[in-house]
Short mmCIF file of C-alpha atoms and ligand atoms in Angstrom, two decimals:
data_model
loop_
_atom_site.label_atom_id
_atom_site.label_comp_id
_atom_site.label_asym_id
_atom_site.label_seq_id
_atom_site.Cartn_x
_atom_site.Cartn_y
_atom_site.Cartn_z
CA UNK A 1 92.70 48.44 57.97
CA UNK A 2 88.95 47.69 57.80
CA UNK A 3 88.28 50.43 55.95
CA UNK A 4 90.40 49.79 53.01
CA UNK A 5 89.50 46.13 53.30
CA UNK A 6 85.91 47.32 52.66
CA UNK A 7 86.58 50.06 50.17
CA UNK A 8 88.47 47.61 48.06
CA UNK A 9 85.47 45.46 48.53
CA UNK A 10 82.60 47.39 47.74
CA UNK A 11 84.62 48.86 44.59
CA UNK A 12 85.08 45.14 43.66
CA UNK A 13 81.53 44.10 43.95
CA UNK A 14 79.19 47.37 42.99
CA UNK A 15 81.07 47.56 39.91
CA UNK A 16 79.23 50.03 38.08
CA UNK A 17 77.09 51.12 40.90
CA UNK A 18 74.69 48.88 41.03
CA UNK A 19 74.77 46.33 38.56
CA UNK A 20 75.47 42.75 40.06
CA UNK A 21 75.49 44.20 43.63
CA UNK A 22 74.29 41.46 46.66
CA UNK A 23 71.67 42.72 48.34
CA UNK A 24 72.16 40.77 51.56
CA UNK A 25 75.41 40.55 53.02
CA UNK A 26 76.05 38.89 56.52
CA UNK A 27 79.20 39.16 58.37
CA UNK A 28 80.26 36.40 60.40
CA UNK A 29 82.94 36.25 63.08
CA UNK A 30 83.82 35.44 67.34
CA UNK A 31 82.41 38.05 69.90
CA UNK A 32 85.26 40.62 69.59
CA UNK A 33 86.26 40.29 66.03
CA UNK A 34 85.16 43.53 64.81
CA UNK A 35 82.23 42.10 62.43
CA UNK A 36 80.02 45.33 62.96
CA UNK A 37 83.10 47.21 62.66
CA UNK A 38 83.65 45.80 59.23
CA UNK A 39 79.50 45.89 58.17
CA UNK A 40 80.02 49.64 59.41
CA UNK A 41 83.34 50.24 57.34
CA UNK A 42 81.34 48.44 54.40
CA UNK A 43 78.28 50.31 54.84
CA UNK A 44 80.60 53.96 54.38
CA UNK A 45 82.20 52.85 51.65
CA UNK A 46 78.80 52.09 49.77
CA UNK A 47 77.54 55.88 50.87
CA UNK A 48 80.43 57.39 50.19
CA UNK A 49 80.75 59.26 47.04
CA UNK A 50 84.62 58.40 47.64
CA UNK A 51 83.69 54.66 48.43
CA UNK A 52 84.95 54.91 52.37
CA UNK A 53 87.42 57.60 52.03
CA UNK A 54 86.88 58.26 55.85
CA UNK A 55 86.86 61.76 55.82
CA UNK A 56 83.69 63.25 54.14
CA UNK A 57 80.47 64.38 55.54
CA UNK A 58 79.17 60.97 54.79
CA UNK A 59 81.55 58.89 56.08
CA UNK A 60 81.73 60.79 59.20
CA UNK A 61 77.92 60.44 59.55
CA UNK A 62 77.98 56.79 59.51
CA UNK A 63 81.03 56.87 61.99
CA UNK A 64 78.68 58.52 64.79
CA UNK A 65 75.27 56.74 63.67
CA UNK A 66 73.85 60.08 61.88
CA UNK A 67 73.67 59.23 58.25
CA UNK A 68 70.14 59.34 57.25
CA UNK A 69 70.42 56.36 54.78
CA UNK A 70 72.09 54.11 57.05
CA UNK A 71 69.63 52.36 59.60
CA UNK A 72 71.08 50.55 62.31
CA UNK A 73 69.83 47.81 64.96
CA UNK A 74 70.99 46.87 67.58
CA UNK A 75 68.78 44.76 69.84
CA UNK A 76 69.16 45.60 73.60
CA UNK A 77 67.49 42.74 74.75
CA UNK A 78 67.89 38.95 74.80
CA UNK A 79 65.67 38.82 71.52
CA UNK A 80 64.27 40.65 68.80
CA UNK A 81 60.57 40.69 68.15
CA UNK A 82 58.82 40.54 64.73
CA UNK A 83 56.82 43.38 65.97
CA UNK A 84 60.36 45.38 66.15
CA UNK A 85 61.19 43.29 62.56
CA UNK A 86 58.51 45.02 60.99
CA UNK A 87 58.98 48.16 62.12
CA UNK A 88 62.30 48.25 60.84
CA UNK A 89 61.49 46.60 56.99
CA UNK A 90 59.44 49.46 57.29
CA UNK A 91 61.93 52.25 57.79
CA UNK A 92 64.12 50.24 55.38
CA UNK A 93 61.46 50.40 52.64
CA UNK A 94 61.83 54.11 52.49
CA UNK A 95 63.76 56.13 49.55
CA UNK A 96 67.27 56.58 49.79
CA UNK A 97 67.61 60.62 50.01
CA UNK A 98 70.77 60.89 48.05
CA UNK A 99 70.03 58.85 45.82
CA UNK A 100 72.22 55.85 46.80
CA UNK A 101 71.90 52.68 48.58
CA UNK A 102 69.62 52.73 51.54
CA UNK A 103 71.30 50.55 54.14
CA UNK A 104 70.46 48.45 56.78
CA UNK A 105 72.90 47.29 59.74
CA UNK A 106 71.38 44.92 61.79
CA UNK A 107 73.78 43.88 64.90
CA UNK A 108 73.28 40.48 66.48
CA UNK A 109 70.75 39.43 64.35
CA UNK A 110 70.76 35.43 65.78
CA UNK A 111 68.83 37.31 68.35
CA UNK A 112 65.68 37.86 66.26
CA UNK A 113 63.10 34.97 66.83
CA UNK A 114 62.16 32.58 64.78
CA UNK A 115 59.14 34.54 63.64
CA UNK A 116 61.54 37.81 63.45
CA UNK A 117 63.81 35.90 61.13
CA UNK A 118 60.42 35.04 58.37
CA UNK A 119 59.47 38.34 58.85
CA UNK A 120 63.16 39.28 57.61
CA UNK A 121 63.37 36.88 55.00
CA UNK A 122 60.83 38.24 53.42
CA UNK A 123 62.38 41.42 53.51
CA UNK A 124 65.51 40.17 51.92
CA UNK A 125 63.80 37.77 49.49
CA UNK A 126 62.85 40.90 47.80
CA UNK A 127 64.06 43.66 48.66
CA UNK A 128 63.30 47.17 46.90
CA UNK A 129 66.18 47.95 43.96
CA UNK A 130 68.56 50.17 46.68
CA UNK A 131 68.15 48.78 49.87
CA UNK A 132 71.31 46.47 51.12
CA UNK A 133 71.30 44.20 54.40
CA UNK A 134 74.12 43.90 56.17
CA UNK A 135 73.75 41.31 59.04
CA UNK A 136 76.23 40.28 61.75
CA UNK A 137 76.16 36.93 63.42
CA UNK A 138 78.75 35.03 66.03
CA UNK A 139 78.69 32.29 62.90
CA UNK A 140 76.51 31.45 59.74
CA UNK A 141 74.74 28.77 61.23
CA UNK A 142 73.48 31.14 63.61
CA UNK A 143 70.78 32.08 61.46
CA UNK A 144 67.87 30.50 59.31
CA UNK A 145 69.33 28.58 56.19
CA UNK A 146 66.75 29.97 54.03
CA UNK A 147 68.24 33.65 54.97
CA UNK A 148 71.92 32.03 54.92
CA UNK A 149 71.17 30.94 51.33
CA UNK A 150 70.11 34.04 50.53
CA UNK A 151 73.68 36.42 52.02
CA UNK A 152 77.04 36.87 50.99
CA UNK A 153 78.64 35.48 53.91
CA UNK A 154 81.84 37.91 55.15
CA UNK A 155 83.79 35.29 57.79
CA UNK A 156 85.88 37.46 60.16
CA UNK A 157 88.56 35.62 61.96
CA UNK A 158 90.21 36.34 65.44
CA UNK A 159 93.00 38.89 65.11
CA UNK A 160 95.99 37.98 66.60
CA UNK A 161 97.33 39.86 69.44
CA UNK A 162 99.91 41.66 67.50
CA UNK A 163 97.13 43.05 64.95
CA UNK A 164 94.95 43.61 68.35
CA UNK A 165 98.17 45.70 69.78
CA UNK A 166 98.77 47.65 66.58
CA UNK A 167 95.24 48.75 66.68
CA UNK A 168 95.47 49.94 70.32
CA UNK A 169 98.60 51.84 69.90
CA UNK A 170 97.65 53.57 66.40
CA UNK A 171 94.29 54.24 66.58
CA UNK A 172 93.74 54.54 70.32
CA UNK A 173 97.37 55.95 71.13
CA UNK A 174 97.67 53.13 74.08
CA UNK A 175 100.94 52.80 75.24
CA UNK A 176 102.96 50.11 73.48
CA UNK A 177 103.14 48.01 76.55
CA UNK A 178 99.84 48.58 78.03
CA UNK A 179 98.54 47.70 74.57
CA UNK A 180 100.49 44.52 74.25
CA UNK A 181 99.02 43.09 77.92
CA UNK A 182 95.45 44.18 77.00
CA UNK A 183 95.75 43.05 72.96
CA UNK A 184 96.94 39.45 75.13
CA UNK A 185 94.25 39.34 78.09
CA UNK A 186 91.83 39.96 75.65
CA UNK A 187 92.60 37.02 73.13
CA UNK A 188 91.50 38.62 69.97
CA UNK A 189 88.37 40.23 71.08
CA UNK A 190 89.22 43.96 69.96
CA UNK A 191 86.60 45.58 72.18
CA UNK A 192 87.40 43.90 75.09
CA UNK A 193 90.78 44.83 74.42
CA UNK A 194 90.53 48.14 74.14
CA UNK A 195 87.92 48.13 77.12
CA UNK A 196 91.16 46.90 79.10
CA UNK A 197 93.80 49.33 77.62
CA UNK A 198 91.37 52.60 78.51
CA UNK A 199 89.60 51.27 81.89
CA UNK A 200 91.12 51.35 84.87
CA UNK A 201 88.07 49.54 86.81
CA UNK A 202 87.68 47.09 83.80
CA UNK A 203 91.27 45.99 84.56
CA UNK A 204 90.83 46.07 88.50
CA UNK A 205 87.49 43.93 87.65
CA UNK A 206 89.80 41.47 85.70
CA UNK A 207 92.73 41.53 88.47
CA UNK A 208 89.74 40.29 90.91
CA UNK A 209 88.15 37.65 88.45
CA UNK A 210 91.81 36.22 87.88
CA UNK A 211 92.45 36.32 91.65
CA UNK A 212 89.96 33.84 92.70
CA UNK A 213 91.48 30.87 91.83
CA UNK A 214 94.08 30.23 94.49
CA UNK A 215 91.25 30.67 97.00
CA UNK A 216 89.16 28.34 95.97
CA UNK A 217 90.31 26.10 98.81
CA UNK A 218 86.86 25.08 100.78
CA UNK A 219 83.42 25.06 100.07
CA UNK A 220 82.79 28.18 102.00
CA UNK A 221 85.49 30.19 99.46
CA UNK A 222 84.04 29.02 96.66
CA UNK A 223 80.34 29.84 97.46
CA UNK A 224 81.75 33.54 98.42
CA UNK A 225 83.21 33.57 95.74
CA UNK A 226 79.81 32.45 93.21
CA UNK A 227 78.03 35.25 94.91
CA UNK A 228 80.80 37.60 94.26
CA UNK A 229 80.46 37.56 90.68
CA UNK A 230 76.88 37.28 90.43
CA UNK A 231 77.08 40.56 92.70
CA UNK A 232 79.10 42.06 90.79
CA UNK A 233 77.04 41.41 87.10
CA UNK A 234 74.32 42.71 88.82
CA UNK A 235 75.78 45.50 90.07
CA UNK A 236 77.02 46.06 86.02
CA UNK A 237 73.48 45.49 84.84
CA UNK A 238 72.39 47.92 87.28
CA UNK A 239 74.84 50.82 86.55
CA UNK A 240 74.59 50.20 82.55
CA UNK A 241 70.50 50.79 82.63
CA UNK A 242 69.09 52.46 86.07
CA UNK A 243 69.37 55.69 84.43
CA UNK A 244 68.46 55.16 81.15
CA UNK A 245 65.20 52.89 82.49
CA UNK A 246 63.89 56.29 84.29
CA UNK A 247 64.55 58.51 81.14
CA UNK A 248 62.40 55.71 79.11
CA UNK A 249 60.34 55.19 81.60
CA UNK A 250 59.55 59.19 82.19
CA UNK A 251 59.65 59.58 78.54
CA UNK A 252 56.57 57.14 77.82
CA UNK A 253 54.61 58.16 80.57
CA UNK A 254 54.78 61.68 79.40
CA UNK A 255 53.92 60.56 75.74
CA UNK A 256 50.71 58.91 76.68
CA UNK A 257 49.18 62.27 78.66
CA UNK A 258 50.15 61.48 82.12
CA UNK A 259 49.34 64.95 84.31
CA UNK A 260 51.50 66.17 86.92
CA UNK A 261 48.33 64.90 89.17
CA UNK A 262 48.59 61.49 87.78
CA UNK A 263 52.08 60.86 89.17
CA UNK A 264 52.86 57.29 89.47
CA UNK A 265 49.62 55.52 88.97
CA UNK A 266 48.42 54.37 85.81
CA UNK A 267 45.15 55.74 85.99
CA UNK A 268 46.39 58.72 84.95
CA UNK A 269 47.22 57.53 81.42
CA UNK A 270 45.12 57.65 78.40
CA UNK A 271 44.05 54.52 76.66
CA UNK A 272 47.11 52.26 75.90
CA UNK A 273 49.63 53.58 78.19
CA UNK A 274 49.20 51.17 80.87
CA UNK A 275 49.89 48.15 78.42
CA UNK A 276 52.68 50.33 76.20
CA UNK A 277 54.35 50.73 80.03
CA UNK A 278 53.80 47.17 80.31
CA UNK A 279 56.21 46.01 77.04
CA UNK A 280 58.56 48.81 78.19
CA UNK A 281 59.18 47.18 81.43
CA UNK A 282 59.68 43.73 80.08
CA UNK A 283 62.18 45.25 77.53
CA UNK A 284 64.01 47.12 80.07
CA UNK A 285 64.27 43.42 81.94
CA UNK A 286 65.49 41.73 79.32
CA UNK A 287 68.29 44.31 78.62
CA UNK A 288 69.18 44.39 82.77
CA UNK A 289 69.38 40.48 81.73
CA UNK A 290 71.47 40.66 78.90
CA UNK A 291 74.10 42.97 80.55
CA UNK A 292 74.45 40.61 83.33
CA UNK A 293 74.69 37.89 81.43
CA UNK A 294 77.38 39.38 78.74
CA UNK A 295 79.21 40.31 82.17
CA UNK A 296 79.39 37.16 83.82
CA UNK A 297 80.37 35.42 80.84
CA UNK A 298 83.14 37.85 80.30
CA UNK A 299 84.34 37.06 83.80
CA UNK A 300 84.20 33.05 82.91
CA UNK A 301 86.02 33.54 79.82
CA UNK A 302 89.12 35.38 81.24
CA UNK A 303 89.12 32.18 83.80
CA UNK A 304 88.77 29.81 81.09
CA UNK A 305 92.03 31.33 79.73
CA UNK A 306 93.38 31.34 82.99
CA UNK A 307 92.95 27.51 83.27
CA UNK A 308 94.22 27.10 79.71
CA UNK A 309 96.99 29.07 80.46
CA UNK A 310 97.91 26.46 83.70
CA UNK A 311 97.26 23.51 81.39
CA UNK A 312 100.02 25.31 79.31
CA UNK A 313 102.57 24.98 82.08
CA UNK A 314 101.40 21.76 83.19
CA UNK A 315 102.54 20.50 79.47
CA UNK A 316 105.52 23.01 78.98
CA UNK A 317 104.22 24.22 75.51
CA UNK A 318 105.79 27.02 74.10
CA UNK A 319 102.40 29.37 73.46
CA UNK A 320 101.85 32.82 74.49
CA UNK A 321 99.94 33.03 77.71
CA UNK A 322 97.03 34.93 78.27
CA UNK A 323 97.98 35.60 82.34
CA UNK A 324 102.01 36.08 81.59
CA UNK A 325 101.90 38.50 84.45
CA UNK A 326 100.05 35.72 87.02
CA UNK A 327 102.64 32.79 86.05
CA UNK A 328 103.22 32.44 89.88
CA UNK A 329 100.25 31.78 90.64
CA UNK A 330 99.74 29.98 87.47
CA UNK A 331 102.78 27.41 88.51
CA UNK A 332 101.30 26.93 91.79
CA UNK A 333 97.94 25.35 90.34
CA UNK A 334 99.86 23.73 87.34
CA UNK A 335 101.85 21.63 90.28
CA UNK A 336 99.11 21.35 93.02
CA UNK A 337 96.93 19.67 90.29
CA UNK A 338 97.03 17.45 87.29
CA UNK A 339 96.50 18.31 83.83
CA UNK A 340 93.42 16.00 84.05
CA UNK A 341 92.09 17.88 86.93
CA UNK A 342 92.82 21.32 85.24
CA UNK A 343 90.71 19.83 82.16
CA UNK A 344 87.95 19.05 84.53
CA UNK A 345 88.01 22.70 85.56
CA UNK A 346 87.54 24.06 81.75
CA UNK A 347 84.72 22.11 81.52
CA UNK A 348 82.92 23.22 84.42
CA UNK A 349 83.46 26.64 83.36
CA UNK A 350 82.02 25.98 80.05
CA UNK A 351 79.42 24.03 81.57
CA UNK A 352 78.46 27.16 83.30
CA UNK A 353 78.52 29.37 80.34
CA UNK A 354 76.21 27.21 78.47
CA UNK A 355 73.51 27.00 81.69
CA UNK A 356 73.17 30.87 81.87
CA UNK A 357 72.64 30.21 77.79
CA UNK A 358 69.91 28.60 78.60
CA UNK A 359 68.40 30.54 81.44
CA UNK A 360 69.66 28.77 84.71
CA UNK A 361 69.23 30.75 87.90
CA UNK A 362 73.06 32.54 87.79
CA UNK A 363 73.47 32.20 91.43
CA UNK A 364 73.16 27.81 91.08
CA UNK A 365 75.38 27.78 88.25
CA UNK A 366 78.10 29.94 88.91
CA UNK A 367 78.18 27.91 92.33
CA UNK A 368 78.34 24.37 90.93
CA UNK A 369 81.20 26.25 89.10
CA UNK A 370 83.41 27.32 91.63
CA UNK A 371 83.05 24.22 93.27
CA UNK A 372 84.13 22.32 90.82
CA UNK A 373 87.18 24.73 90.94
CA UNK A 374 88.30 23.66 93.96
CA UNK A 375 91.88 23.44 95.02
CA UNK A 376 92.23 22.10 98.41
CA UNK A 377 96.05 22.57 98.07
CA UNK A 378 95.71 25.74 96.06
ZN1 ZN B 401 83.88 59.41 52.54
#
């Protein structure tokens, strides 16, 4: 679906191969809406001699990352240094070796600092004859105006859960019913979708999350049930990186001369290793961070649909319901509470997503958060 979407679109606006073509694309959408899906469908159809055919050598090397004219970022980390920026206008600079476009993909570029995002506008502002940007934002305003100005912007809405199930079933062979209750618990995000149709322990983790609510009836609940959460984002974090960290972390060490008598202390470096081990630690922080972070907010948003969902019931509108399979305990909050109160509840939850934005201490927030969940008669 993507693919011919892009294919249609690069044939559209290459024209004759390179007359007329934008040079800066960005591709704008919600967390889940498959924008680096569709920059990565684009970015085949531009190598491919077929324009995205999806079955050549070239295409196939873009699906799996391999395609040695396609250079892709994805920061790993909360941010994206113009150190890293440079590096990469660097690598982009280089000559396309078939003769094509040379392309970059940069994921999540609202992550690269401010002095990242000059560094990249000067990249784009001109940018050698073959060499296309594709970037991918949550929205436009996400980034710089003066590198806004400069894209073709690509908005990406939410697909709806029918497209969401369609995908699952087709592409992913999930059954038709599985695929339905992920394509709905997952409100348009495809990824987190599919996450839910092929996971068993991302669907337990869910079953857990959504359980909390009718628990939340004293103060003691509700500050077991903060640390739960945090526990458990941690515990992500911790699985997603530990392994990868020593790899990195072996990797550099042996890179910068360390001796098998060395072991473990920095002496045994050679000039710049202790410092290069330095930045690699605070990288591999802010990555532990990020994971956390995307987890717990994953875990908030499935309660914020909960609580929409009860608000739902509360007002007897006829909308599909991200929690159909919970609707008793849904009814029992929508009648132990008003709609005001549920409203109240939404808000603290966003509250809480926007303080762990902004860097407050998880453990504070998520507990001012599920005490402002409280249900007494839950
Ligand atoms: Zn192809």
């Amino acid at each position: 679906m993507l693919r011919q979407a892009a294919s249609a679109a690069a044939e559209v606006l290459v024209g004759g191969r390179g007359a007329g073509m934008t040079h800066a694309w960005l591709f704008t959408g919600p967390p889940g809406s498959g924008r680096s899906a569709a920059a990565k469908a684009f970015a085949a159809a531009l190598l491919c001699p077929d324009q995205g055919c999806g079955h050549c050598d070239s295409c196939h090397q873009v699906e799996v990352g391999s395609h040695p004219d396609l250079e892709s970022v994805r920061p790993q980390g909360l941010s994206y240094s113009v150190k890293q920026t440079r590096e990469l206008i660097l690598r982009a600079a280089g000559r396309a070796t078939q003769g094509g476009w040379r392309i970059v993909l940069f994921e999540d570029a609202d992550r690269a600092t401010e002095q990242a995002a000059n560094a990249l506008l000067k990249a784009i502002e001109e940018p050698p004859p073959r060499t296309v940007w594709l970037l991918c934002s949550p929205a436009a305003d996400d980034m710089i105006i003066t590198i806004r100005s400069r894209c073709r912007v690509v908005t990406l809405r939410t697909p709806s859960t029918q497209a969401v199930t369609h995908v699952l079933t087709t592409r992913d062979n999930v059954p038709q019913q599985i695929a339905e209750s992920a394509a709905r618990a997952a409100q348009g995000r495809i990824s987190r979708a599919r996450r839910l149709a092929l996971d068993e322990s991302v669907r337990r983790r869910r079953e857990a999350v959504l359980s909390l609510p009718r628990t939340l009836t004293g103060v003691g609940e509700c500050i077991n049930a903060a640390e739960r959460l945090v526990k458990t984002a941690d515990e992500d974090a911790a699985a997603a990186t530990s392994e990868l960290n020593e790899t990195e972390t072996s990797e550099l060490r042996a890179l910068y001369g360390e001796g098998s008598s060395g072991k473990g202390l920095n002496k045994g470096l050679i000039r710049g290793g202790a410092g290069a081990l330095k930045e690699l630690e605070n990288a591999q922080k802010s990555r532990a961070t990020r994971i956390k972070r995307e987890s717990l907010d994953s875990a908030l948003l499935d309660l914020m649909a909960f609580y929409r969902d009860v608000l739902a019931v509360q007002f007897g509108a006829q909308v599909e319901l991200a929690n159909e399979d919970r609707r008793p305990d849904l009814e029992v909050l929508a009648r132990t509470g008003t709609a005001e109160d549920t409203l109240r509840r939404v808000d603290a939850i966003l509250l809480c997503r926007e303080r762990l934005a902004a860097n407050v201490n998880p453990q504070i927030a998520v507990e001012a958060m599920t005490l402002s969940l409280r249900n007494p008669r839950g």
